[in-house]
DNA sequence: AACTATAGCAGACAGATGTCTTCAAACAAG
DNA sequence: CTTGTTTGAAGACATCTGTCTGCTATAGTT
């Protein structure tokens, strides 16, 4: 045993409950939840060691109970570290929050973000990034300077979608309009002009807008 | 092999590079990054299968390179699924998203939320709840129907804060103003009236606003 | 008190996982 | 062209990990 638990004679503590009924299960639940929220799923032995039990089978039975209660889920493919948070407690994913994005360096910016924002797991982490809003061009849509938009990477979008496109080699957020077979990028502020790009380089579609009235997102 | 890679004769493709120098390493990096950001660390065999290699040792060598470059880290305790991203990651918390909140039932609503939204760990999860915006009274502040506000429970707030208060036994979001020792709840829309409550029941202060342009938050 | 259910221990075993060695093909440099 | 480096395959092995069986102690119920 690696955990410093004192050597006991065979069977010495078998069956011993240390606290009120249900306490161990609650302790296990909180430890697993914390580990899963941290993005670091625990093995059964790690759980065992953390809560001070000696047998993995005891942990398993508690986990079985938590799964029956719907508080945890298990990936049944036979892989290791298979616990999951269930709906409606989605496993959060972290989306890279980028600084300035210019033509050609999106991949680099994603690999070296200035921070991260957590999103619900239903959005599946691949293909998302987050950007700061810096201007007033989308004010009418309730998107203000200092907001963060979460963007799903895609190279096409529908009429009416709010998108991130490259204009003059700089990323900009606008509403996409299709007029007579042509693409237009519309601001949501009469003080800004409609942009008609010669060719559209679309980085993605805005799927979420966030405003932080106090503090900044994690890691910034 | 589980991945559907076609059976090849022994050694048939040994040493074959399929793309430009460095491409495989980049592909591996992106896959690992995405998995780690999703809170689901990959095994070496999962990486191997995802990128279409046949030997785990090849993956290991690429991972070694990524570790030398500082782009990934490895927990060296001998555990499985030991890759890490090098920056410290914010640890998200889950905030309950409530349905309708009326006087007297906030605690019940928190215990039985209709879903959860992940927030950055810097906000320390306890004491937070989230609410839907249903009306247009805060339109001028860029807070629209269908938005979700994240609220920190507190019974006092400063002049200018956006707060959640009980008015006519119903939770409402307004901007708090202090005038001549008196509290006023201001809309951010001229079509709505200023509210001057006889006594203020403040549920908390809005710390974040979120708009979901596609889908809803987890569990809803 | 007796009985039952719950909780925990110990040990064994199968499969997942990481790591190492050797060999071979492809590519880059001189 | 030759040589050295990089890249990828195959196979073996040690350890981690999940799961199962059997036993025991404790707590709850009748």
Short mmCIF file of C-alpha atoms (C1' of nucleotides) in Angstrom, two decimals:
data_model
loop_
_atom_site.label_atom_id
_atom_site.label_comp_id
_atom_site.label_asym_id
_atom_site.label_seq_id
_atom_site.Cartn_x
_atom_site.Cartn_y
_atom_site.Cartn_z
CA UNK A 1 0.00 0.00 0.00
CA UNK A 2 1.36 3.38 -0.98
CA UNK A 3 -0.89 5.51 1.11
CA UNK A 4 0.66 5.26 4.53
CA UNK A 5 -2.26 3.34 5.98
CA UNK A 6 -0.91 1.48 8.99
CA UNK A 7 -0.39 -2.24 8.72
CA UNK A 8 -3.30 -4.12 10.22
CA UNK A 9 -3.64 -7.78 10.92
CA UNK A 10 -5.62 -9.75 8.46
CA UNK A 11 -9.31 -8.85 8.70
CA UNK A 12 -8.81 -6.67 11.70
CA UNK A 13 -11.04 -3.84 10.55
CA UNK A 14 -13.32 -5.69 8.25
CA UNK A 15 -16.82 -4.31 8.33
CA UNK A 16 -15.97 -1.34 10.45
CA UNK A 17 -17.99 1.74 9.67
CA UNK A 18 -16.41 4.89 10.85
CA UNK A 19 -19.22 7.42 10.53
CA UNK A 20 -22.93 7.72 9.99
CA UNK A 21 -24.59 5.61 7.32
CA UNK A 22 -23.94 7.05 3.94
CA UNK A 23 -21.01 9.20 4.95
CA UNK A 24 -18.42 7.19 3.10
CA UNK A 25 -20.46 7.24 -0.07
CA UNK A 26 -20.78 10.99 0.16
CA UNK A 27 -17.06 11.38 0.69
CA UNK A 28 -16.39 9.19 -2.32
CA UNK A 29 -18.86 11.17 -4.40
CA UNK A 30 -17.27 14.48 -3.57
CA UNK A 31 -13.79 13.22 -4.27
CA UNK A 32 -14.80 11.77 -7.62
CA UNK A 33 -16.71 14.90 -8.57
CA UNK A 34 -13.77 17.12 -7.74
CA UNK A 35 -11.44 14.95 -9.76
CA UNK A 36 -13.79 14.87 -12.74
CA UNK A 37 -14.32 18.62 -12.65
CA UNK A 38 -10.55 18.98 -12.62
CA UNK A 39 -10.37 16.87 -15.76
CA UNK A 40 -8.50 14.08 -14.02
CA UNK A 41 -10.63 10.95 -13.66
CA UNK A 42 -9.58 8.77 -10.71
CA UNK A 43 -8.85 5.05 -10.65
CA UNK A 44 -10.69 2.89 -8.11
CA UNK A 45 -7.47 2.47 -6.12
CA UNK A 46 -6.92 6.23 -6.02
CA UNK A 47 -10.41 6.65 -4.61
CA UNK A 48 -9.76 3.86 -2.13
CA UNK A 49 -6.53 5.46 -0.99
CA UNK A 50 -8.01 8.92 -0.73
CA UNK A 51 -10.90 7.91 1.53
CA UNK A 52 -8.80 5.50 3.60
CA UNK A 53 -10.39 2.20 2.69
CA UNK A 54 -8.38 -0.97 2.10
CA UNK A 55 -10.35 -2.84 -0.53
CA UNK A 56 -11.19 -1.68 -4.03
CA UNK A 57 -14.31 -3.83 -3.94
CA UNK A 58 -15.75 -1.63 -1.20
CA UNK A 59 -15.20 1.41 -3.36
CA UNK A 60 -16.82 -0.38 -6.27
CA UNK A 61 -19.91 -1.07 -4.28
CA UNK A 62 -20.20 2.56 -3.27
CA UNK A 63 -19.68 3.58 -6.88
CA UNK A 64 -22.37 1.09 -7.94
CA UNK A 65 -24.74 2.78 -5.51
CA UNK A 66 -23.88 6.24 -6.82
CA UNK A 67 -24.48 5.00 -10.37
CA UNK A 68 -27.84 3.48 -9.43
CA UNK A 69 -28.75 6.82 -7.80
CA UNK A 70 -27.84 8.57 -11.03
CA UNK A 71 -25.14 10.70 -9.42
CA UNK A 72 -22.29 9.16 -11.47
CA UNK A 73 -21.99 7.31 -14.73
CA UNK A 74 -19.56 4.71 -15.93
CA UNK A 75 -18.15 4.18 -19.40
CA UNK A 76 -18.73 0.46 -19.83
CA UNK A 77 -16.24 -0.10 -22.66
CA UNK A 78 -13.73 -1.69 -20.27
CA UNK A 79 -11.32 1.20 -20.26
CA UNK A 80 -9.59 2.50 -17.18
CA UNK A 81 -10.67 5.58 -15.20
CA UNK A 82 -14.16 5.26 -16.60
CA UNK A 83 -16.26 7.40 -14.28
CA UNK A 84 -18.23 10.31 -15.64
CA UNK A 85 -20.53 13.03 -14.38
CA UNK A 86 -24.02 12.42 -15.70
CA UNK A 87 -26.61 14.73 -17.10
CA UNK A 88 -27.79 17.10 -15.78
CA UNK A 89 -24.26 17.61 -14.46
CA UNK A 90 -22.37 17.84 -17.69
CA UNK A 91 -18.69 17.18 -17.77
CA UNK A 92 -17.32 20.66 -18.43
CA UNK A 93 -14.84 21.25 -21.22
CA UNK A 94 -12.33 24.04 -21.39
CA UNK A 95 -12.31 26.27 -24.43
CA UNK A 96 -9.18 28.28 -25.24
CA UNK A 97 -9.68 32.04 -24.96
CA UNK A 98 -7.57 33.71 -27.57
CA UNK A 99 -5.97 37.11 -27.68
CA UNK A 100 -5.71 38.65 -31.12
CA UNK A 101 -6.48 36.40 -34.07
CA UNK A 102 -5.13 37.24 -37.48
CA UNK A 103 -4.97 35.43 -40.73
CA UNK A 104 -2.86 32.34 -40.63
CA UNK A 105 -2.31 32.02 -36.93
CA UNK A 106 -5.55 30.57 -35.59
CA UNK A 107 -3.95 27.24 -34.85
CA UNK A 108 -1.05 28.86 -33.05
CA UNK A 109 -3.40 31.06 -31.06
CA UNK A 110 -5.41 28.01 -29.97
CA UNK A 111 -2.27 26.23 -28.83
CA UNK A 112 -1.17 29.23 -26.79
CA UNK A 113 -4.34 30.81 -25.41
CA UNK A 114 -4.45 33.56 -22.86
CA UNK A 115 -6.89 31.57 -20.77
CA UNK A 116 -9.78 29.16 -20.80
CA UNK A 117 -13.50 29.31 -20.29
CA UNK A 118 -15.53 26.29 -19.21
CA UNK A 119 -18.42 25.19 -21.40
CA UNK A 120 -21.00 22.52 -21.01
CA UNK A 121 -19.91 19.11 -22.22
CA UNK A 122 -22.78 18.90 -24.65
CA UNK A 123 -20.75 21.15 -26.89
CA UNK A 124 -17.99 18.56 -27.24
CA UNK A 125 -14.64 20.29 -26.90
CA UNK A 126 -13.28 19.86 -30.38
CA UNK A 127 -13.56 22.80 -32.68
CA UNK A 128 -14.36 25.52 -30.14
CA UNK A 129 -12.46 28.68 -29.30
CA UNK A 130 -13.35 31.90 -27.51
CA UNK A 131 -12.68 35.52 -28.47
CA UNK A 132 -12.97 38.90 -26.84
CA UNK A 133 -15.36 41.45 -28.36
CA UNK A 134 -13.54 44.74 -28.76
CA UNK A 135 -15.92 47.06 -30.62
CA UNK A 136 -19.52 48.24 -30.75
CA UNK A 137 -20.49 46.86 -34.15
CA UNK A 138 -22.75 44.18 -32.67
CA UNK A 139 -24.29 46.33 -29.95
CA UNK A 140 -27.81 45.92 -31.28
CA UNK A 141 -27.53 42.18 -30.83
CA UNK A 142 -26.61 42.63 -27.19
CA UNK A 143 -22.95 41.88 -27.81
CA UNK A 144 -20.81 44.54 -26.14
CA UNK A 145 -17.11 45.35 -25.80
CA UNK A 146 -15.51 43.15 -23.17
CA UNK A 147 -17.85 40.26 -23.90
CA UNK A 148 -16.43 36.89 -24.82
CA UNK A 149 -17.91 34.91 -27.70
CA UNK A 150 -17.56 31.17 -27.95
CA UNK A 151 -17.09 30.08 -31.54
CA UNK A 152 -17.44 26.72 -33.19
CA UNK A 153 -14.93 26.33 -35.99
CA UNK A 154 -16.69 25.89 -39.31
CA UNK A 155 -16.13 27.24 -42.77
CA UNK A 156 -19.76 27.80 -43.70
CA UNK A 157 -22.82 29.19 -41.94
CA UNK A 158 -26.48 29.97 -42.49
CA UNK A 159 -28.16 33.25 -43.28
CA UNK A 160 -28.68 35.12 -40.03
CA UNK A 161 -25.94 33.35 -38.09
CA UNK A 162 -23.50 35.43 -36.10
CA UNK A 163 -20.08 34.44 -37.38
CA UNK A 164 -16.39 35.15 -37.02
CA UNK A 165 -14.81 36.00 -40.35
CA UNK A 166 -11.45 37.28 -41.50
CA UNK A 167 -11.70 40.81 -42.87
CA UNK A 168 -8.47 42.60 -43.78
CA UNK A 169 -6.63 39.70 -42.15
CA UNK A 170 -8.30 40.40 -38.84
CA UNK A 171 -11.00 38.36 -37.12
CA UNK A 172 -14.31 40.18 -36.79
CA UNK A 173 -17.75 39.26 -35.47
CA UNK A 174 -20.73 40.04 -37.70
CA UNK A 175 -24.08 38.69 -38.78
CA UNK A 176 -23.92 36.74 -42.03
CA UNK A 177 -26.48 37.58 -44.71
CA UNK A 178 -26.89 35.89 -48.09
CA UNK A 179 -28.23 38.27 -50.74
CA UNK A 180 -28.58 37.25 -54.38
CA UNK A 181 -25.99 34.56 -54.11
CA UNK A 182 -23.61 36.93 -52.40
CA UNK A 183 -22.40 36.96 -48.84
CA UNK A 184 -22.63 40.09 -46.69
CA UNK A 185 -21.36 40.69 -43.18
CA UNK A 186 -23.82 42.94 -41.33
CA UNK A 187 -23.09 44.91 -38.17
CA UNK A 188 -25.83 45.26 -35.56
CA UNK A 189 -25.18 48.99 -35.16
CA UNK A 190 -26.14 51.69 -37.68
CA UNK A 191 -22.80 53.43 -37.16
CA UNK A 192 -21.00 50.59 -38.94
CA UNK A 193 -21.02 49.60 -42.59
CA UNK A 194 -22.05 46.37 -44.21
CA UNK A 195 -19.01 44.45 -45.43
CA UNK A 196 -19.12 42.63 -48.75
CA UNK A 197 -15.97 40.52 -48.87
CA UNK A 198 -14.43 39.52 -52.19
CA UNK A 199 -14.06 36.07 -50.80
CA UNK A 200 -15.27 34.84 -47.48
CA UNK A 201 -12.88 33.35 -44.98
CA UNK A 202 -15.11 32.11 -42.22
CA UNK A 203 -13.48 31.01 -38.98
CA UNK A 204 -16.66 29.80 -37.33
CA UNK A 205 -20.05 30.48 -35.90
CA UNK A 206 -20.76 32.15 -32.57
CA UNK A 207 -22.60 29.72 -30.35
CA UNK A 208 -22.48 31.56 -27.03
CA UNK A 209 -21.92 35.08 -25.68
CA UNK A 210 -20.66 35.78 -22.18
CA UNK A 211 -20.38 38.98 -20.18
CA UNK A 212 -18.34 39.10 -16.99
CA UNK A 213 -19.67 41.80 -14.68
CA UNK A 214 -17.13 40.95 -12.06
CA UNK A 215 -13.66 39.63 -12.64
CA UNK A 216 -12.46 37.81 -15.71
CA UNK A 217 -12.65 34.20 -16.81
CA UNK A 218 -10.33 31.61 -15.36
CA UNK A 219 -6.68 31.67 -16.25
CA UNK A 220 -6.55 35.27 -17.47
CA UNK B 1 -7.16 -3.96 -33.29
CA UNK B 2 -10.48 -2.36 -32.55
CA UNK B 3 -10.20 0.57 -34.88
CA UNK B 4 -10.91 -0.93 -38.26
CA UNK B 5 -7.41 -0.41 -39.58
CA UNK B 6 -6.98 -2.83 -42.41
CA UNK B 7 -4.85 -5.86 -41.84
CA UNK B 8 -1.37 -5.39 -43.28
CA UNK B 9 1.36 -7.91 -43.79
CA UNK B 10 4.06 -7.87 -41.21
CA UNK B 11 6.24 -4.79 -41.57
CA UNK B 12 4.52 -3.63 -44.70
CA UNK B 13 4.27 0.01 -43.74
CA UNK B 14 7.16 0.30 -41.34
CA UNK B 15 8.80 3.70 -41.42
CA UNK B 16 6.33 5.20 -43.84
CA UNK B 17 5.66 8.85 -43.38
CA UNK B 18 2.38 9.93 -44.81
CA UNK B 19 2.62 13.71 -44.72
CA UNK B 20 5.08 16.54 -44.26
CA UNK B 21 7.62 16.37 -41.46
CA UNK B 22 5.96 17.16 -38.18
CA UNK B 23 2.41 16.62 -39.34
CA UNK B 24 1.84 13.50 -37.30
CA UNK B 25 3.14 15.15 -34.18
CA UNK B 26 0.81 18.05 -34.72
CA UNK B 27 -2.14 15.74 -35.24
CA UNK B 28 -1.26 13.91 -32.05
CA UNK B 29 -0.94 17.17 -30.16
CA UNK B 30 -4.34 18.39 -31.26
CA UNK B 31 -6.02 15.16 -30.37
CA UNK B 32 -4.42 15.06 -26.94
CA UNK B 33 -5.18 18.73 -26.33
CA UNK B 34 -8.82 18.26 -27.23
CA UNK B 35 -9.13 15.21 -25.00
CA UNK B 36 -7.46 16.93 -22.07
CA UNK B 37 -9.59 20.05 -22.43
CA UNK B 38 -12.63 17.78 -22.45
CA UNK B 39 -11.50 16.27 -19.15
CA UNK B 40 -10.89 12.85 -20.66
CA UNK B 41 -7.17 12.00 -20.78
CA UNK B 42 -6.31 9.50 -23.55
CA UNK B 43 -4.31 6.30 -23.29
CA UNK B 44 -1.39 5.82 -25.69
CA UNK B 45 -3.36 3.19 -27.58
CA UNK B 46 -6.32 5.55 -27.97
CA UNK B 47 -4.00 8.15 -29.48
CA UNK B 48 -2.45 5.51 -31.72
CA UNK B 49 -5.84 4.36 -32.93
CA UNK B 50 -7.13 7.88 -33.48
CA UNK B 51 -4.22 8.97 -35.70
CA UNK B 52 -4.00 5.65 -37.53
CA UNK B 53 -0.60 4.41 -36.36
CA UNK B 54 0.05 0.78 -35.51
CA UNK B 55 2.64 0.95 -32.78
CA UNK B 56 2.31 2.60 -29.39
CA UNK B 57 6.04 3.18 -29.35
CA UNK B 58 5.72 5.56 -32.27
CA UNK B 59 3.15 7.55 -30.35
CA UNK B 60 5.41 7.55 -27.31
CA UNK B 61 8.24 9.02 -29.29
CA UNK B 62 6.03 11.79 -30.60
CA UNK B 63 4.76 12.42 -27.08
CA UNK B 64 8.37 12.53 -25.84
CA UNK B 65 9.06 15.23 -28.42
CA UNK B 66 6.01 17.22 -27.37
CA UNK B 67 7.12 16.97 -23.75
CA UNK B 68 10.64 18.13 -24.60
CA UNK B 69 9.09 21.06 -26.48
CA UNK B 70 7.08 21.94 -23.41
CA UNK B 71 3.71 21.49 -25.12
CA UNK B 72 2.63 18.54 -22.97
CA UNK B 73 3.53 17.20 -19.57
CA UNK B 74 3.51 13.72 -18.16
CA UNK B 75 2.73 12.59 -14.64
CA UNK B 76 5.69 10.32 -13.95
CA UNK B 77 4.17 8.36 -11.08
CA UNK B 78 3.54 5.37 -13.35
CA UNK B 79 -0.20 5.81 -13.50
CA UNK B 80 -2.27 5.36 -16.62
CA UNK B 81 -3.53 8.22 -18.82
CA UNK B 82 -0.81 10.45 -17.45
CA UNK B 83 -0.65 13.29 -19.98
CA UNK B 84 -1.30 16.85 -18.89
CA UNK B 85 -1.39 20.28 -20.44
CA UNK B 86 1.46 22.35 -19.06
CA UNK B 87 -0.44 25.46 -18.02
CA UNK B 88 -2.34 25.24 -14.78
CA UNK B 89 -5.95 24.72 -15.72
CA UNK B 90 -8.85 26.50 -14.08
CA UNK B 91 -11.06 24.04 -12.29
CA UNK B 92 -14.70 24.59 -13.19
CA UNK B 93 -17.59 24.45 -10.77
CA UNK B 94 -21.18 23.65 -11.59
CA UNK B 95 -23.81 26.24 -10.82
CA UNK B 96 -27.47 25.23 -10.57
CA UNK B 97 -29.71 26.75 -13.21
CA UNK B 98 -33.12 27.41 -11.71
CA UNK B 99 -36.53 27.53 -13.26
CA UNK B 100 -38.96 29.97 -11.74
CA UNK B 101 -37.92 31.54 -8.46
CA UNK B 102 -40.51 32.92 -6.13
CA UNK B 103 -40.46 34.11 -2.59
CA UNK B 104 -39.66 31.40 -0.11
CA UNK B 105 -38.50 28.68 -2.50
CA UNK B 106 -34.97 29.67 -3.44
CA UNK B 107 -33.39 26.88 -1.44
CA UNK B 108 -35.73 24.30 -2.93
CA UNK B 109 -35.09 25.60 -6.40
CA UNK B 110 -31.36 25.31 -5.88
CA UNK B 111 -31.63 21.72 -4.68
CA UNK B 112 -33.70 20.74 -7.68
CA UNK B 113 -32.32 22.73 -10.58
CA UNK B 114 -33.38 22.29 -14.14
CA UNK B 115 -29.75 22.10 -15.18
CA UNK B 116 -26.25 23.31 -14.51
CA UNK B 117 -23.86 25.74 -16.06
CA UNK B 118 -20.11 25.48 -15.60
CA UNK B 119 -18.31 28.51 -14.26
CA UNK B 120 -14.67 29.21 -13.78
CA UNK B 121 -13.29 28.08 -10.47
CA UNK B 122 -12.20 31.58 -9.59
CA UNK B 123 -15.80 32.28 -8.74
CA UNK B 124 -15.89 29.61 -6.05
CA UNK B 125 -19.00 27.57 -6.70
CA UNK B 126 -20.92 27.90 -3.48
CA UNK B 127 -23.27 30.83 -3.22
CA UNK B 128 -23.95 30.96 -6.95
CA UNK B 129 -27.09 30.21 -8.87
CA UNK B 130 -28.23 30.89 -12.40
CA UNK B 131 -31.52 32.25 -13.72
CA UNK B 132 -33.19 32.68 -17.07
CA UNK B 133 -34.01 36.18 -18.29
CA UNK B 134 -37.61 36.28 -19.46
CA UNK B 135 -38.37 39.92 -20.28
CA UNK B 136 -36.99 42.96 -22.05
CA UNK B 137 -36.53 45.25 -19.04
CA UNK B 138 -32.74 45.04 -19.20
CA UNK B 139 -32.39 45.23 -22.98
CA UNK B 140 -30.37 48.42 -22.86
CA UNK B 141 -27.73 46.65 -20.79
CA UNK B 142 -27.45 43.94 -23.42
CA UNK B 143 -29.39 41.43 -21.36
CA UNK B 144 -32.05 39.80 -23.51
CA UNK B 145 -34.84 37.25 -23.10
CA UNK B 146 -33.40 33.74 -23.13
CA UNK B 147 -30.13 34.86 -21.56
CA UNK B 148 -28.94 33.21 -18.37
CA UNK B 149 -27.56 35.33 -15.54
CA UNK B 150 -25.22 33.93 -12.97
CA UNK B 151 -25.92 35.40 -9.54
CA UNK B 152 -23.91 35.47 -6.39
CA UNK B 153 -26.14 35.21 -3.36
CA UNK B 154 -25.87 38.35 -1.25
CA UNK B 155 -28.35 40.53 0.59
CA UNK B 156 -26.74 43.88 -0.19
CA UNK B 157 -25.20 45.48 -3.25
CA UNK B 158 -23.67 48.70 -4.49
CA UNK B 159 -25.19 51.54 -6.45
CA UNK B 160 -25.09 50.57 -10.13
CA UNK B 161 -24.90 46.84 -9.61
CA UNK B 162 -27.24 44.61 -11.56
CA UNK B 163 -29.10 42.60 -8.97
CA UNK B 164 -31.80 39.98 -8.52
CA UNK B 165 -34.50 41.15 -6.15
CA UNK B 166 -37.91 39.90 -5.09
CA UNK B 167 -40.68 42.14 -6.36
CA UNK B 168 -44.29 41.02 -5.81
CA UNK B 169 -42.88 37.70 -4.66
CA UNK B 170 -41.18 37.15 -7.98
CA UNK B 171 -37.49 37.31 -8.79
CA UNK B 172 -36.57 40.11 -11.15
CA UNK B 173 -33.33 41.45 -12.59
CA UNK B 174 -32.75 45.21 -12.39
CA UNK B 175 -30.06 47.78 -11.83
CA UNK B 176 -29.88 48.95 -8.23
CA UNK B 177 -29.78 52.70 -7.59
CA UNK B 178 -29.47 54.43 -4.23
CA UNK B 179 -31.19 57.85 -4.20
CA UNK B 180 -31.49 59.97 -1.04
CA UNK B 181 -31.11 56.97 1.24
CA UNK B 182 -33.70 55.09 -0.73
CA UNK B 183 -33.27 52.06 -2.96
CA UNK B 184 -34.63 52.01 -6.53
CA UNK B 185 -34.68 49.20 -9.04
CA UNK B 186 -34.09 50.61 -12.51
CA UNK B 187 -34.88 48.88 -15.79
CA UNK B 188 -32.57 49.38 -18.76
CA UNK B 189 -35.44 49.97 -21.14
CA UNK B 190 -37.60 53.13 -21.29
CA UNK B 191 -40.75 51.05 -21.70
CA UNK B 192 -40.46 49.83 -18.11
CA UNK B 193 -40.97 51.73 -14.85
CA UNK B 194 -38.57 52.32 -12.02
CA UNK B 195 -39.55 50.22 -9.01
CA UNK B 196 -39.29 51.64 -5.53
CA UNK B 197 -39.85 48.76 -3.15
CA UNK B 198 -41.20 49.35 0.35
CA UNK B 199 -38.55 47.01 1.61
CA UNK B 200 -35.80 45.41 -0.42
CA UNK B 201 -35.40 41.66 -0.59
CA UNK B 202 -32.21 41.14 -2.50
CA UNK B 203 -31.34 37.65 -3.63
CA UNK B 204 -27.97 38.49 -5.07
CA UNK B 205 -25.82 40.28 -7.57
CA UNK B 206 -25.45 39.37 -11.23
CA UNK B 207 -21.82 38.47 -11.93
CA UNK B 208 -22.11 37.02 -15.41
CA UNK B 209 -24.50 37.02 -18.38
CA UNK B 210 -24.64 34.22 -20.94
CA UNK B 211 -26.45 33.92 -24.24
CA UNK B 212 -26.81 30.56 -25.98
CA UNK B 213 -27.17 31.05 -29.72
CA UNK B 214 -27.35 27.35 -30.32
CA UNK B 215 -28.82 24.81 -27.99
CA UNK B 216 -29.20 25.25 -24.28
CA UNK B 217 -26.84 24.68 -21.40
CA UNK B 218 -26.14 21.16 -20.17
CA UNK B 219 -28.99 19.19 -18.76
CA UNK B 220 -31.83 21.38 -20.04
"C1'" DA C 1 -31.33 -12.50 21.40
"C1'" DA C 2 -31.46 -13.88 16.48
"C1'" DC C 3 -31.57 -12.58 11.96
"C1'" DT C 4 -30.73 -9.60 8.08
"C1'" DA C 5 -28.58 -5.97 5.69
"C1'" DT C 6 -24.77 -3.12 5.16
"C1'" DA C 7 -20.06 -2.09 5.06
"C1'" DG C 8 -15.34 -3.31 4.75
"C1'" DC C 9 -11.15 -6.58 4.03
"C1'" DA C 10 -8.16 -9.73 1.44
"C1'" DG C 11 -6.82 -11.99 -2.48
"C1'" DA C 12 -6.95 -13.59 -7.20
"C1'" DC C 13 -7.44 -12.87 -11.98
"C1'" DA C 14 -8.21 -10.79 -16.71
"C1'" DG C 15 -7.53 -7.06 -19.43
"C1'" DA C 16 -5.89 -2.18 -20.09
"C1'" DT C 17 -1.91 0.52 -20.19
"C1'" DG C 18 2.91 2.21 -20.43
"C1'" DT C 19 7.46 1.13 -21.73
"C1'" DC C 20 11.25 -1.14 -23.88
"C1'" DT C 21 13.92 -3.52 -27.68
"C1'" DT C 22 14.65 -4.56 -32.35
"C1'" DC C 23 13.92 -4.02 -37.14
"C1'" DA C 24 12.82 -1.52 -41.41
"C1'" DA C 25 11.40 2.33 -44.49
"C1'" DA C 26 11.60 7.11 -45.62
"C1'" DC C 27 13.79 11.36 -45.64
"C1'" DA C 28 17.55 14.83 -45.11
"C1'" DA C 29 22.29 16.20 -45.36
"C1'" DG C 30 26.83 16.06 -47.21
"C1'" DC D 1 25.55 8.14 -53.91
"C1'" DT D 2 26.31 7.18 -48.78
"C1'" DT D 3 25.38 8.05 -44.16
"C1'" DG D 4 22.73 9.56 -40.37
"C1'" DT D 5 18.31 10.77 -38.54
"C1'" DT D 6 13.56 10.40 -38.21
"C1'" DT D 7 9.51 7.82 -38.40
"C1'" DG D 8 6.76 3.74 -37.99
"C1'" DA D 9 5.92 -1.45 -37.11
"C1'" DA D 10 6.00 -5.60 -34.24
"C1'" DG D 11 6.39 -7.97 -30.13
"C1'" DA D 12 7.33 -8.72 -25.31
"C1'" DC D 13 6.93 -7.56 -20.61
"C1'" DA D 14 5.83 -5.15 -16.15
"C1'" DT D 15 2.48 -2.66 -13.89
"C1'" DC D 16 -1.91 -0.42 -13.47
"C1'" DT D 17 -6.72 -1.06 -13.31
"C1'" DG D 18 -11.37 -3.08 -12.92
"C1'" DT D 19 -13.89 -6.88 -11.32
"C1'" DC D 20 -15.04 -10.95 -8.85
"C1'" DT D 21 -15.29 -14.26 -4.79
"C1'" DG D 22 -15.35 -15.30 -0.08
"C1'" DC D 23 -15.04 -13.83 4.60
"C1'" DT D 24 -15.89 -10.81 8.70
"C1'" DA D 25 -17.51 -6.96 11.58
"C1'" DT D 26 -21.04 -3.67 12.48
"C1'" DA D 27 -25.54 -1.77 12.52
"C1'" DG D 28 -30.47 -2.14 12.16
"C1'" DT D 29 -34.80 -4.68 12.72
"C1'" DT D 30 -37.90 -7.89 14.75
#
